[in-house]
């Protein structure tokens, strides 16, 4: 718990567990996240290992936790591939990740070598991430465990950063001014920016989504792009979340969904802010496109990735 009275995001950990579980097992070489496991603590890695080895645990709570990580692993594969590809296509020298959580791109994507990355997140979540990076660094450097990839490199944040820089920028979208925070951390509003907003929109109210979009649009120079992942309404997904809560998972109960958007509504909102949607795909279609016709959850259909450009 931080001074602001809010604890670090647990859904950010779940998404990271999903990426760690899917690493090397996604059925496609277009997905890979070797860094995710480094950001997890021992107990969190247990569930990941269970999913990776399909070792279904017995207890009800353990089983629910297992299913959450397994479902999340399915969601993050198409979402990550689509977003990574959009970031490559819309590369600028500035990448602002809104609600970064345990995002690993600054430590994972060599294509960011010429890009400064701003990791914007709620102060409690950001503090937690920085602690995890430090823990990963000390694990990798501890004697008897051999030389990890960052051993001896003296990275202040632990794992080797592949981006040109990472600038941690604490912002609570509910109360803070995004523009002021980015100014204070050296973001250049007059230069093109690639914005990434992944897995955050559902946790914000419609007003907070509008306010955040207005703030970023005010700093979006020509040549910029926004990659936004959002959730469309779905009775099936709502029922699944309710069931998970009833079965005892407290992961999602502390972070309820507050806004769902139909693609048309999201497109209209982006266009009000001068951003023209160039693609908007559901995760189920992306999963089929990226990894072929394996069994896929229909619930993937309500998650979407849209890319919008400012001409
Ligand atoms: C599900 S996690 C997604 C993290 C990351 N983008 C990913 O996809 O792995 C949701 C993130 O939204 C952030 N978030 C939720 N509400 C927020 C708020 N009011 N202000 C800032 N960040 C917020 C949380 O701190 C958390 O990092």
mmCIF file of C-alpha atoms and ligand atoms in Angstrom:
data_model
loop_
_atom_site.group_PDB
_atom_site.id
_atom_site.type_symbol
_atom_site.label_atom_id
_atom_site.label_comp_id
_atom_site.label_asym_id
_atom_site.label_seq_id
_atom_site.Cartn_x
_atom_site.Cartn_y
_atom_site.Cartn_z
ATOM 1 C CA UNK A 1 0.000 0.000 0.000
ATOM 2 C CA UNK A 2 1.346 3.464 -0.863
ATOM 3 C CA UNK A 3 0.577 6.936 0.492
ATOM 4 C CA UNK A 4 -2.305 7.175 -1.969
ATOM 5 C CA UNK A 5 -3.979 4.297 -0.140
ATOM 6 C CA UNK A 6 -4.180 2.032 -3.186
ATOM 7 C CA UNK A 7 -2.299 -1.221 -3.542
ATOM 8 C CA UNK A 8 -0.325 -2.295 -6.583
ATOM 9 C CA UNK A 9 -2.355 -3.756 -9.428
ATOM 10 C CA UNK A 10 -2.898 -7.505 -9.124
ATOM 11 C CA UNK A 11 -4.249 -7.758 -12.638
ATOM 12 C CA UNK A 12 -0.874 -6.466 -13.868
ATOM 13 C CA UNK A 13 0.702 -9.487 -12.161
ATOM 14 C CA UNK A 14 -1.887 -11.818 -13.704
ATOM 15 C CA UNK A 15 -1.152 -10.523 -17.203
ATOM 16 C CA UNK A 16 2.567 -10.964 -16.557
ATOM 17 C CA UNK A 17 1.898 -14.535 -15.382
ATOM 18 C CA UNK A 18 -0.046 -15.126 -18.592
ATOM 19 C CA UNK A 19 2.896 -13.962 -20.697
ATOM 20 C CA UNK A 20 5.349 -16.041 -18.679
ATOM 21 C CA UNK A 21 3.097 -19.110 -19.042
ATOM 22 C CA UNK A 22 2.755 -18.617 -22.812
ATOM 23 C CA UNK A 23 6.459 -18.031 -23.438
ATOM 24 C CA UNK A 24 7.728 -20.807 -25.722
ATOM 25 C CA UNK A 25 4.313 -22.513 -25.705
ATOM 26 C CA UNK A 26 2.140 -20.223 -27.781
ATOM 27 C CA UNK A 27 2.127 -22.399 -30.902
ATOM 28 C CA UNK A 28 3.742 -19.568 -32.846
ATOM 29 C CA UNK A 29 7.237 -18.110 -32.842
ATOM 30 C CA UNK A 30 5.734 -14.643 -33.206
ATOM 31 C CA UNK A 31 5.150 -14.537 -29.449
ATOM 32 C CA UNK A 32 7.948 -14.615 -26.939
ATOM 33 C CA UNK A 33 8.397 -13.010 -23.535
ATOM 34 C CA UNK A 34 11.410 -14.362 -21.685
ATOM 35 C CA UNK A 35 11.451 -11.341 -19.368
ATOM 36 C CA UNK A 36 7.990 -11.817 -17.829
ATOM 37 C CA UNK A 37 9.039 -14.663 -15.506
ATOM 38 C CA UNK A 38 11.859 -12.499 -14.145
ATOM 39 C CA UNK A 39 9.334 -10.013 -12.793
ATOM 40 C CA UNK A 40 7.369 -12.615 -10.849
ATOM 41 C CA UNK A 41 7.823 -13.665 -7.249
ATOM 42 C CA UNK A 42 8.200 -17.324 -6.258
ATOM 43 C CA UNK A 43 4.541 -17.960 -5.348
ATOM 44 C CA UNK A 44 3.405 -16.265 -8.584
ATOM 45 C CA UNK A 45 5.773 -18.462 -10.593
ATOM 46 C CA UNK A 46 4.222 -21.600 -9.112
ATOM 47 C CA UNK A 47 0.945 -21.013 -10.956
ATOM 48 C CA UNK A 48 2.892 -20.274 -14.136
ATOM 49 C CA UNK A 49 4.822 -23.537 -13.831
ATOM 50 C CA UNK A 50 1.582 -25.438 -13.242
ATOM 51 C CA UNK A 51 0.093 -24.018 -16.447
ATOM 52 C CA UNK A 52 3.274 -24.656 -18.422
ATOM 53 C CA UNK A 53 3.309 -28.306 -17.357
ATOM 54 C CA UNK A 54 -0.509 -28.703 -17.325
ATOM 55 C CA UNK A 55 -0.245 -29.803 -13.690
ATOM 56 C CA UNK A 56 -3.802 -28.973 -12.636
ATOM 57 C CA UNK A 57 -3.821 -28.343 -8.875
ATOM 58 C CA UNK A 58 -6.450 -29.906 -6.590
ATOM 59 C CA UNK A 59 -7.782 -27.235 -4.206
ATOM 60 C CA UNK A 60 -10.635 -24.986 -5.377
ATOM 61 C CA UNK A 61 -8.716 -21.743 -4.968
ATOM 62 C CA UNK A 62 -5.580 -23.185 -6.557
ATOM 63 C CA UNK A 63 -7.666 -24.463 -9.449
ATOM 64 C CA UNK A 64 -9.285 -21.061 -9.932
ATOM 65 C CA UNK A 65 -5.870 -19.403 -9.873
ATOM 66 C CA UNK A 66 -4.606 -21.953 -12.420
ATOM 67 C CA UNK A 67 -7.566 -21.306 -14.731
ATOM 68 C CA UNK A 68 -7.078 -17.539 -14.471
ATOM 69 C CA UNK A 69 -3.443 -17.798 -15.553
ATOM 70 C CA UNK A 70 -4.299 -20.286 -18.296
ATOM 71 C CA UNK A 71 -7.073 -18.072 -19.684
ATOM 72 C CA UNK A 72 -4.839 -15.041 -19.467
ATOM 73 C CA UNK A 73 -2.080 -16.838 -21.380
ATOM 74 C CA UNK A 74 -4.537 -17.345 -24.247
ATOM 75 C CA UNK A 75 -5.535 -13.706 -24.266
ATOM 76 C CA UNK A 76 -2.055 -12.209 -24.146
ATOM 77 C CA UNK A 77 -0.640 -14.091 -27.125
ATOM 78 C CA UNK A 78 -2.683 -12.444 -29.924
ATOM 79 C CA UNK A 79 -2.796 -9.174 -27.982
ATOM 80 C CA UNK A 80 0.984 -9.005 -27.577
ATOM 81 C CA UNK A 81 1.757 -10.048 -31.153
ATOM 82 C CA UNK A 82 -0.677 -7.495 -32.594
ATOM 83 C CA UNK A 83 0.632 -4.725 -30.370
ATOM 84 C CA UNK A 84 4.313 -5.513 -30.956
ATOM 85 C CA UNK A 85 3.715 -5.461 -34.708
ATOM 86 C CA UNK A 86 1.807 -2.181 -34.490
ATOM 87 C CA UNK A 87 4.657 -0.645 -32.492
ATOM 88 C CA UNK A 88 7.157 -1.752 -35.145
ATOM 89 C CA UNK A 89 4.995 -0.319 -37.930
ATOM 90 C CA UNK A 90 4.421 2.948 -36.056
ATOM 91 C CA UNK A 91 7.875 3.423 -34.590
ATOM 92 C CA UNK A 92 8.749 6.927 -33.438
ATOM 93 C CA UNK A 93 11.497 8.050 -31.089
ATOM 94 C CA UNK A 94 9.000 8.258 -28.202
ATOM 95 C CA UNK A 95 6.861 5.441 -26.805
ATOM 96 C CA UNK A 96 4.499 6.253 -23.948
ATOM 97 C CA UNK A 97 3.007 3.174 -22.281
ATOM 98 C CA UNK A 98 -0.111 4.122 -20.323
ATOM 99 C CA UNK A 99 -0.851 1.842 -17.368
ATOM 100 C CA UNK A 100 2.369 -0.078 -18.055
ATOM 101 C CA UNK A 101 2.004 -2.591 -15.224
ATOM 102 C CA UNK A 102 4.644 -5.290 -15.684
ATOM 103 C CA UNK A 103 5.026 -4.558 -19.405
ATOM 104 C CA UNK A 104 8.392 -5.947 -20.577
ATOM 105 C CA UNK A 105 8.783 -4.252 -23.951
ATOM 106 C CA UNK A 106 11.578 -1.883 -22.899
ATOM 107 C CA UNK A 107 13.539 -4.974 -21.786
ATOM 108 C CA UNK A 108 12.403 -7.256 -24.585
ATOM 109 C CA UNK A 109 12.188 -5.455 -27.935
ATOM 110 C CA UNK A 110 15.532 -4.652 -29.598
ATOM 111 C CA UNK A 111 13.584 -2.495 -32.083
ATOM 112 C CA UNK A 112 13.250 0.085 -29.291
ATOM 113 C CA UNK A 113 17.002 0.806 -29.289
ATOM 114 C CA UNK A 114 16.368 4.286 -30.732
ATOM 115 C CA UNK A 115 13.245 4.939 -28.676
ATOM 116 C CA UNK A 116 12.748 6.601 -25.309
ATOM 117 C CA UNK A 117 10.046 4.825 -23.318
ATOM 118 C CA UNK A 118 7.837 6.489 -20.709
ATOM 119 C CA UNK A 119 6.235 3.939 -18.415
ATOM 120 C CA UNK A 120 3.186 5.708 -17.013
ATOM 121 C CA UNK A 121 1.345 3.933 -14.227
ATOM 122 C CA UNK A 122 -0.427 4.343 -10.945
ATOM 123 C CA UNK A 123 2.237 5.147 -8.301
ATOM 124 C CA UNK A 124 1.487 1.976 -6.296
ATOM 125 C CA UNK A 125 1.831 -0.292 -9.334
ATOM 126 C CA UNK A 126 4.952 1.488 -10.488
ATOM 127 C CA UNK A 127 6.600 1.226 -7.099
ATOM 128 C CA UNK A 128 5.847 -2.510 -7.138
ATOM 129 C CA UNK A 129 7.381 -2.905 -10.606
ATOM 130 C CA UNK A 130 10.544 -1.093 -9.581
ATOM 131 C CA UNK A 131 10.849 -3.356 -6.541
ATOM 132 C CA UNK A 132 10.445 -6.409 -8.791
ATOM 133 C CA UNK A 133 13.110 -5.132 -11.192
ATOM 134 C CA UNK A 134 15.482 -4.674 -8.257
ATOM 135 C CA UNK A 135 14.661 -8.177 -6.955
ATOM 136 C CA UNK A 136 15.317 -9.621 -10.421
ATOM 137 C CA UNK A 137 18.644 -7.806 -10.542
ATOM 138 C CA UNK A 138 19.744 -9.119 -7.186
ATOM 139 C CA UNK A 139 18.662 -12.671 -8.125
ATOM 140 C CA UNK A 140 20.613 -12.494 -11.350
ATOM 141 C CA UNK A 141 23.681 -11.197 -9.533
ATOM 142 C CA UNK A 142 23.561 -13.450 -6.500
ATOM 143 C CA UNK A 143 26.531 -15.795 -6.158
ATOM 144 C CA UNK A 144 25.959 -19.444 -6.983
ATOM 145 C CA UNK A 145 23.272 -18.752 -9.583
ATOM 146 C CA UNK A 146 25.715 -18.124 -12.398
ATOM 147 C CA UNK A 147 25.857 -15.021 -14.544
ATOM 148 C CA UNK A 148 22.436 -13.778 -15.582
ATOM 149 C CA UNK A 149 21.983 -11.570 -18.617
ATOM 150 C CA UNK A 150 22.397 -8.396 -16.593
ATOM 151 C CA UNK A 151 25.190 -9.628 -14.311
ATOM 152 C CA UNK A 152 27.922 -7.072 -13.874
ATOM 153 C CA UNK A 153 26.263 -4.493 -16.144
ATOM 154 C CA UNK A 154 25.255 -2.246 -13.279
ATOM 155 C CA UNK A 155 21.770 -1.454 -14.598
ATOM 156 C CA UNK A 156 20.113 0.725 -11.967
ATOM 157 C CA UNK A 157 16.775 -0.977 -12.646
ATOM 158 C CA UNK A 158 18.114 -4.513 -12.905
ATOM 159 C CA UNK A 159 17.495 -6.294 -16.198
ATOM 160 C CA UNK A 160 19.264 -4.852 -19.231
ATOM 161 C CA UNK A 161 17.166 -2.179 -20.880
ATOM 162 C CA UNK A 162 16.974 -2.565 -24.664
ATOM 163 C CA UNK A 163 15.145 0.725 -25.233
ATOM 164 C CA UNK A 164 17.189 3.945 -25.442
ATOM 165 C CA UNK A 165 15.823 4.907 -22.041
ATOM 166 C CA UNK A 166 13.003 4.082 -19.632
ATOM 167 C CA UNK A 167 11.425 6.928 -17.697
ATOM 168 C CA UNK A 168 9.127 5.901 -14.879
ATOM 169 C CA UNK A 169 6.296 8.411 -14.719
ATOM 170 C CA UNK A 170 3.803 7.937 -11.869
ATOM 171 C CA UNK A 171 0.273 9.060 -12.742
ATOM 172 C CA UNK A 172 -3.114 8.197 -11.291
ATOM 173 C CA UNK A 173 -5.454 8.726 -14.253
ATOM 174 C CA UNK A 174 -8.279 9.396 -11.798
ATOM 175 C CA UNK A 175 -6.645 12.466 -10.252
ATOM 176 C CA UNK A 176 -3.343 13.458 -11.890
ATOM 177 C CA UNK A 177 -2.659 15.505 -14.993
ATOM 178 C CA UNK A 178 -0.971 13.287 -17.582
ATOM 179 C CA UNK A 179 0.468 16.213 -19.528
ATOM 180 C CA UNK A 180 2.113 17.781 -16.482
ATOM 181 C CA UNK A 181 3.657 14.442 -15.504
ATOM 182 C CA UNK A 182 5.003 13.807 -19.002
ATOM 183 C CA UNK A 183 6.399 17.347 -19.196
ATOM 184 C CA UNK A 184 8.187 16.784 -15.903
ATOM 185 C CA UNK A 185 9.723 13.595 -17.277
ATOM 186 C CA UNK A 186 11.009 15.057 -20.532
ATOM 187 C CA UNK A 187 8.405 13.962 -23.085
ATOM 188 C CA UNK A 188 8.486 16.213 -26.169
ATOM 189 C CA UNK A 189 4.891 17.021 -27.143
ATOM 190 C CA UNK A 190 6.027 18.574 -30.439
ATOM 191 C CA UNK A 191 7.642 15.357 -31.720
ATOM 192 C CA UNK A 192 5.742 12.262 -32.888
ATOM 193 C CA UNK A 193 4.812 9.798 -30.162
ATOM 194 C CA UNK A 194 3.641 6.218 -30.233
ATOM 195 C CA UNK A 195 1.101 5.716 -27.462
ATOM 196 C CA UNK A 196 0.281 2.302 -26.063
ATOM 197 C CA UNK A 197 -2.790 1.760 -23.883
ATOM 198 C CA UNK A 198 -3.009 -1.979 -23.217
ATOM 199 C CA UNK A 199 -5.280 -3.654 -20.675
ATOM 200 C CA UNK A 200 -6.183 -0.407 -18.930
ATOM 201 C CA UNK A 201 -9.296 1.086 -20.542
ATOM 202 C CA UNK A 202 -11.737 -1.374 -18.865
ATOM 203 C CA UNK A 203 -10.483 -0.319 -15.426
ATOM 204 C CA UNK A 204 -11.232 3.354 -16.052
ATOM 205 C CA UNK A 205 -14.601 5.082 -16.035
ATOM 206 C CA UNK A 206 -15.834 6.544 -19.301
ATOM 207 C CA UNK A 207 -14.949 9.991 -17.983
ATOM 208 C CA UNK A 208 -11.415 8.916 -17.104
ATOM 209 C CA UNK A 209 -10.992 7.365 -20.546
ATOM 210 C CA UNK A 210 -12.176 10.593 -22.203
ATOM 211 C CA UNK A 211 -9.969 12.772 -20.000
ATOM 212 C CA UNK A 212 -6.890 10.622 -20.594
ATOM 213 C CA UNK A 213 -7.519 10.613 -24.325
ATOM 214 C CA UNK A 214 -7.932 14.398 -24.360
ATOM 215 C CA UNK A 215 -4.657 14.782 -22.455
ATOM 216 C CA UNK A 216 -2.727 12.507 -24.791
ATOM 217 C CA UNK A 217 -4.327 14.013 -27.910
ATOM 218 C CA UNK A 218 -3.046 17.411 -26.798
ATOM 219 C CA UNK A 219 0.498 15.994 -26.983
ATOM 220 C CA UNK A 220 0.038 14.026 -30.192
ATOM 221 C CA UNK A 221 2.045 15.620 -33.002
ATOM 222 C CA UNK A 222 1.470 14.701 -36.666
ATOM 223 C CA UNK A 223 3.038 11.314 -37.392
ATOM 224 C CA UNK A 224 1.964 9.927 -34.010
ATOM 225 C CA UNK A 225 -0.109 6.801 -33.430
ATOM 226 C CA UNK A 226 -2.138 5.267 -30.636
ATOM 227 C CA UNK A 227 -2.413 1.524 -30.079
ATOM 228 C CA UNK A 228 -5.320 0.845 -27.750
ATOM 229 C CA UNK A 229 -6.567 -2.439 -26.360
ATOM 230 C CA UNK A 230 -10.093 -2.267 -25.027
ATOM 231 C CA UNK A 231 -12.988 -4.507 -24.154
ATOM 232 C CA UNK A 232 -16.327 -4.633 -25.965
ATOM 233 C CA UNK A 233 -19.444 -5.634 -23.991
ATOM 234 C CA UNK A 234 -19.995 -9.405 -23.787
ATOM 235 C CA UNK A 235 -22.522 -11.292 -21.665
ATOM 236 C CA UNK A 236 -20.326 -14.405 -21.835
ATOM 237 C CA UNK A 237 -17.262 -12.598 -20.458
ATOM 238 C CA UNK A 238 -19.286 -10.821 -17.757
ATOM 239 C CA UNK A 239 -20.653 -14.193 -16.614
ATOM 240 C CA UNK A 240 -17.151 -15.680 -16.593
ATOM 241 C CA UNK A 241 -15.793 -12.877 -14.412
ATOM 242 C CA UNK A 242 -18.700 -13.259 -12.007
ATOM 243 C CA UNK A 243 -18.132 -17.007 -11.791
ATOM 244 C CA UNK A 244 -14.411 -16.545 -11.139
ATOM 245 C CA UNK A 245 -15.247 -14.187 -8.270
ATOM 246 C CA UNK A 246 -17.790 -16.624 -6.837
ATOM 247 C CA UNK A 247 -15.192 -19.396 -7.017
ATOM 248 C CA UNK A 248 -12.926 -17.365 -4.796
ATOM 249 C CA UNK A 249 -10.549 -15.430 -7.012
ATOM 250 C CA UNK A 250 -9.891 -12.047 -5.478
ATOM 251 C CA UNK A 251 -7.617 -10.952 -8.327
ATOM 252 C CA UNK A 252 -10.276 -9.307 -10.419
ATOM 253 C CA UNK A 253 -12.624 -8.324 -7.590
ATOM 254 C CA UNK A 254 -10.341 -5.496 -6.409
ATOM 255 C CA UNK A 255 -10.125 -4.115 -9.949
ATOM 256 C CA UNK A 256 -13.611 -4.096 -11.444
ATOM 257 C CA UNK A 257 -14.263 -3.254 -15.065
ATOM 258 C CA UNK A 258 -15.695 0.241 -15.319
ATOM 259 C CA UNK A 259 -16.051 0.859 -19.032
ATOM 260 C CA UNK A 260 -16.694 -1.290 -22.075
ATOM 261 C CA UNK A 261 -16.812 0.169 -25.566
ATOM 262 C CA UNK A 262 -18.413 -0.931 -28.797
ATOM 263 C CA UNK A 263 -15.937 -0.557 -31.685
ATOM 264 C CA UNK A 264 -18.092 2.196 -33.200
ATOM 265 C CA UNK A 265 -18.042 4.151 -29.932
ATOM 266 C CA UNK A 266 -14.287 3.815 -29.584
ATOM 267 C CA UNK A 267 -13.771 4.846 -33.210
ATOM 268 C CA UNK A 268 -15.979 7.921 -32.738
ATOM 269 C CA UNK A 269 -14.144 8.903 -29.556
ATOM 270 C CA UNK A 270 -10.736 8.601 -31.216
ATOM 271 C CA UNK A 271 -11.900 10.561 -34.218
ATOM 272 C CA UNK A 272 -13.195 13.368 -31.937
ATOM 273 C CA UNK A 273 -9.576 13.682 -30.830
ATOM 274 C CA UNK A 274 -8.125 13.759 -34.343
ATOM 275 C CA UNK A 275 -7.091 10.091 -34.390
ATOM 276 C CA UNK A 276 -8.161 8.050 -37.426
ATOM 277 C CA UNK A 277 -8.648 4.336 -36.835
ATOM 278 C CA UNK A 278 -6.659 2.296 -39.357
ATOM 279 C CA UNK A 279 -7.391 -1.118 -37.840
ATOM 280 C CA UNK A 280 -9.553 -2.539 -35.068
ATOM 281 C CA UNK A 281 -9.494 -6.314 -34.648
ATOM 282 C CA UNK A 282 -10.904 -8.706 -32.097
ATOM 283 C CA UNK A 283 -8.476 -11.055 -30.343
ATOM 284 C CA UNK A 284 -10.186 -14.190 -31.606
ATOM 285 C CA UNK A 285 -9.590 -13.220 -35.243
ATOM 286 C CA UNK A 286 -6.031 -12.227 -34.398
ATOM 287 C CA UNK A 287 -5.452 -15.552 -32.615
ATOM 288 C CA UNK A 288 -6.577 -17.482 -35.693
ATOM 289 C CA UNK A 289 -4.472 -15.298 -37.972
ATOM 290 C CA UNK A 290 -1.331 -15.637 -35.866
ATOM 291 C CA UNK A 291 -1.445 -19.194 -34.616
ATOM 292 C CA UNK A 292 -3.829 -21.086 -36.853
ATOM 293 C CA UNK A 293 -6.976 -23.027 -36.093
ATOM 294 C CA UNK A 294 -6.341 -24.478 -32.633
ATOM 295 C CA UNK A 295 -9.060 -24.521 -29.971
ATOM 296 C CA UNK A 296 -9.743 -20.907 -29.006
ATOM 297 C CA UNK A 297 -12.011 -19.393 -26.418
ATOM 298 C CA UNK A 298 -14.868 -17.482 -28.005
ATOM 299 C CA UNK A 299 -14.499 -15.037 -25.114
ATOM 300 C CA UNK A 300 -11.412 -13.691 -26.909
ATOM 301 C CA UNK A 301 -13.854 -12.060 -29.319
ATOM 302 C CA UNK A 302 -14.664 -9.189 -26.954
ATOM 303 C CA UNK A 303 -11.051 -8.063 -26.471
ATOM 304 C CA UNK A 304 -9.883 -5.723 -29.222
ATOM 305 C CA UNK A 305 -6.759 -3.964 -30.449
ATOM 306 C CA UNK A 306 -7.233 -0.749 -32.410
ATOM 307 C CA UNK A 307 -4.567 1.343 -34.087
ATOM 308 C CA UNK A 308 -5.243 5.016 -34.803
ATOM 309 C CA UNK A 309 -3.033 7.545 -36.536
ATOM 310 C CA UNK A 310 -2.745 11.309 -36.525
ATOM 311 C CA UNK A 311 -2.058 12.450 -40.049
HETATM 312 C C1 LIG B 1 -4.409 -5.279 -16.319
HETATM 313 S S1 LIG B 1 -3.092 -4.212 -15.866
HETATM 314 C C2 LIG B 1 -2.347 -4.024 -17.478
HETATM 315 C C3 LIG B 1 -0.887 -3.750 -17.388
HETATM 316 C C4 LIG B 1 -0.147 -3.734 -18.717
HETATM 317 N N1 LIG B 1 -0.579 -2.669 -19.572
HETATM 318 C C5 LIG B 1 -0.259 -5.050 -19.424
HETATM 319 O O1 LIG B 1 -1.058 -5.170 -20.359
HETATM 320 O O2 LIG B 1 0.440 -5.984 -19.012
HETATM 321 C C6 LIG B 1 -3.907 -2.661 -15.601
HETATM 322 C C7 LIG B 1 -2.950 -1.508 -15.354
HETATM 323 O O3 LIG B 1 -3.726 -0.308 -15.317
HETATM 324 C C8 LIG B 1 -3.228 0.507 -14.291
HETATM 325 N N2 LIG B 1 -4.284 1.408 -13.827
HETATM 326 C C9 LIG B 1 -5.568 1.095 -13.509
HETATM 327 N N3 LIG B 1 -6.198 2.192 -13.061
HETATM 328 C C10 LIG B 1 -5.290 3.214 -13.102
HETATM 329 C C11 LIG B 1 -5.335 4.588 -12.755
HETATM 330 N N4 LIG B 1 -6.444 5.148 -12.264
HETATM 331 N N5 LIG B 1 -4.218 5.328 -12.925
HETATM 332 C C12 LIG B 1 -3.091 4.770 -13.416
HETATM 333 N N6 LIG B 1 -2.988 3.478 -13.765
HETATM 334 C C13 LIG B 1 -4.081 2.715 -13.597
HETATM 335 C C14 LIG B 1 -2.800 -0.459 -13.201
HETATM 336 O O4 LIG B 1 -1.884 0.133 -12.304
HETATM 337 C C15 LIG B 1 -2.196 -1.588 -14.034
HETATM 338 O O5 LIG B 1 -0.827 -1.405 -14.234
#
